[in-house]
């Protein structure tokens, strides 16, 4: 027996909204990364500053990875026929 999953338009819209929020988080994290590199790293030196840069890089990589995962899920869902609601 084949398992089927039906996704209604409201849930799909919520998923796309969540994806948009991830995109915003990526933008903010990217800004933070650029700020850390362009402002803090150039003006300061030390172990704590390097650790901050590593932390921001790791955060940015994590956000990009999760955003890509979410986009892949949405693409899979969009490739399946979603029945129109009456």
PDB file of C-alpha atoms in Angstrom:
ATOM      1  CA  UNK A   1       0.000   0.000   0.000  1.00  0.00           C
ATOM      2  CA  UNK A   2       1.333   3.402  -0.965  1.00  0.00           C
ATOM      3  CA  UNK A   3       1.384   6.105   1.688  1.00  0.00           C
ATOM      4  CA  UNK A   4       0.035   9.412   0.462  1.00  0.00           C
ATOM      5  CA  UNK A   5       0.387  12.784   2.058  1.00  0.00           C
ATOM      6  CA  UNK A   6      -1.890  15.653   1.172  1.00  0.00           C
ATOM      7  CA  UNK A   7      -0.767  19.194   1.846  1.00  0.00           C
ATOM      8  CA  UNK A   8      -3.333  21.951   1.804  1.00  0.00           C
ATOM      9  CA  UNK A   9      -2.637  25.410   0.393  1.00  0.00           C
ATOM     10  CA  UNK A  10      -2.650  27.037   3.852  1.00  0.00           C
ATOM     11  CA  UNK A  11       0.105  24.733   5.110  1.00  0.00           C
ATOM     12  CA  UNK A  12       2.111  25.280   1.929  1.00  0.00           C
ATOM     13  CA  UNK A  13       1.790  29.049   2.382  1.00  0.00           C
ATOM     14  CA  UNK A  14       3.017  28.734   5.971  1.00  0.00           C
ATOM     15  CA  UNK A  15       5.982  26.684   4.796  1.00  0.00           C
ATOM     16  CA  UNK A  16       6.839  29.295   2.176  1.00  0.00           C
ATOM     17  CA  UNK A  17       6.527  32.049   4.815  1.00  0.00           C
ATOM     18  CA  UNK A  18       8.899  30.103   7.060  1.00  0.00           C
ATOM     19  CA  UNK A  19      11.290  29.816   4.127  1.00  0.00           C
ATOM     20  CA  UNK A  20      11.109  33.586   3.663  1.00  0.00           C
ATOM     21  CA  UNK A  21      12.014  34.061   7.307  1.00  0.00           C
ATOM     22  CA  UNK A  22      15.039  31.819   6.795  1.00  0.00           C
ATOM     23  CA  UNK A  23      16.027  34.026   3.873  1.00  0.00           C
ATOM     24  CA  UNK A  24      15.812  37.076   6.134  1.00  0.00           C
ATOM     25  CA  UNK A  25      17.932  35.324   8.744  1.00  0.00           C
ATOM     26  CA  UNK A  26      20.507  34.523   6.064  1.00  0.00           C
ATOM     27  CA  UNK A  27      20.623  38.193   5.073  1.00  0.00           C
ATOM     28  CA  UNK A  28      21.100  39.325   8.657  1.00  0.00           C
ATOM     29  CA  UNK A  29      23.750  36.697   9.289  1.00  0.00           C
ATOM     30  CA  UNK A  30      25.537  37.665   6.101  1.00  0.00           C
ATOM     31  CA  UNK A  31      25.490  41.302   7.224  1.00  0.00           C
ATOM     32  CA  UNK A  32      26.883  40.262  10.616  1.00  0.00           C
ATOM     33  CA  UNK A  33      29.635  38.276   8.914  1.00  0.00           C
ATOM     34  CA  UNK A  34      30.589  41.204   6.685  1.00  0.00           C
ATOM     35  CA  UNK A  35      30.479  43.581   9.650  1.00  0.00           C
ATOM     36  CA  UNK A  36      32.664  41.330  11.781  1.00  0.00           C
ATOM     37  CA  UNK A  37      35.180  40.950   8.981  1.00  0.00           C
ATOM     38  CA  UNK A  38      35.212  44.509   7.688  1.00  0.00           C
ATOM     39  CA  UNK A  39      34.933  46.418  10.954  1.00  0.00           C
ATOM     40  CA  UNK A  40      36.080  44.314  13.887  1.00  0.00           C
ATOM     41  CA  UNK A  41      38.769  42.077  12.409  1.00  0.00           C
ATOM     42  CA  UNK A  42      40.532  44.949  10.640  1.00  0.00           C
ATOM     43  CA  UNK A  43      40.634  47.135  13.768  1.00  0.00           C
ATOM     44  CA  UNK A  44      41.320  44.561  16.476  1.00  0.00           C
ATOM     45  CA  UNK A  45      43.461  41.531  16.975  1.00  0.00           C
ATOM     46  CA  UNK A  46      43.508  38.715  19.462  1.00  0.00           C
ATOM     47  CA  UNK A  47      42.235  35.285  20.288  1.00  0.00           C
ATOM     48  CA  UNK A  48      38.719  36.467  21.197  1.00  0.00           C
ATOM     49  CA  UNK A  49      38.318  38.303  17.893  1.00  0.00           C
ATOM     50  CA  UNK A  50      39.424  35.248  15.915  1.00  0.00           C
ATOM     51  CA  UNK A  51      36.995  33.101  17.896  1.00  0.00           C
ATOM     52  CA  UNK A  52      34.211  35.576  17.142  1.00  0.00           C
ATOM     53  CA  UNK A  53      35.001  35.388  13.447  1.00  0.00           C
ATOM     54  CA  UNK A  54      34.936  31.560  13.558  1.00  0.00           C
ATOM     55  CA  UNK A  55      31.609  31.629  15.382  1.00  0.00           C
ATOM     56  CA  UNK A  56      30.053  34.013  12.867  1.00  0.00           C
ATOM     57  CA  UNK A  57      31.387  31.931   9.952  1.00  0.00           C
ATOM     58  CA  UNK A  58      29.937  28.768  11.490  1.00  0.00           C
ATOM     59  CA  UNK A  59      26.591  30.475  12.091  1.00  0.00           C
ATOM     60  CA  UNK A  60      26.461  31.708   8.507  1.00  0.00           C
ATOM     61  CA  UNK A  61      27.326  28.245   7.145  1.00  0.00           C
ATOM     62  CA  UNK A  62      24.630  26.674   9.326  1.00  0.00           C
ATOM     63  CA  UNK A  63      21.985  29.157   8.181  1.00  0.00           C
ATOM     64  CA  UNK A  64      22.884  28.569   4.513  1.00  0.00           C
ATOM     65  CA  UNK A  65      22.775  24.801   5.005  1.00  0.00           C
ATOM     66  CA  UNK A  66      19.354  24.864   6.700  1.00  0.00           C
ATOM     67  CA  UNK A  67      17.969  27.293   4.141  1.00  0.00           C
ATOM     68  CA  UNK A  68      19.108  24.974   1.342  1.00  0.00           C
ATOM     69  CA  UNK A  69      17.546  21.977   3.129  1.00  0.00           C
ATOM     70  CA  UNK A  70      14.260  23.846   3.470  1.00  0.00           C
ATOM     71  CA  UNK A  71      14.325  24.944  -0.172  1.00  0.00           C
ATOM     72  CA  UNK A  72      14.894  21.335  -1.254  1.00  0.00           C
ATOM     73  CA  UNK A  73      11.876  20.180   0.768  1.00  0.00           C
ATOM     74  CA  UNK A  74       9.691  22.919  -0.738  1.00  0.00           C
ATOM     75  CA  UNK A  75      10.824  22.000  -4.254  1.00  0.00           C
ATOM     76  CA  UNK A  76       9.942  18.344  -3.608  1.00  0.00           C
ATOM     77  CA  UNK A  77       6.519  19.359  -2.333  1.00  0.00           C
ATOM     78  CA  UNK A  78       5.942  21.690  -5.283  1.00  0.00           C
ATOM     79  CA  UNK A  79       6.802  18.879  -7.696  1.00  0.00           C
ATOM     80  CA  UNK A  80       3.953  16.789  -6.280  1.00  0.00           C
ATOM     81  CA  UNK A  81       0.466  17.662  -7.450  1.00  0.00           C
ATOM     82  CA  UNK A  82      -1.287  19.704  -4.778  1.00  0.00           C
ATOM     83  CA  UNK A  83      -5.049  19.439  -5.255  1.00  0.00           C
ATOM     84  CA  UNK A  84      -6.884  22.739  -5.601  1.00  0.00           C
ATOM     85  CA  UNK A  85      -9.228  23.614  -2.795  1.00  0.00           C
ATOM     86  CA  UNK A  86     -12.845  24.348  -3.636  1.00  0.00           C
TER      87      UNK A  86
END
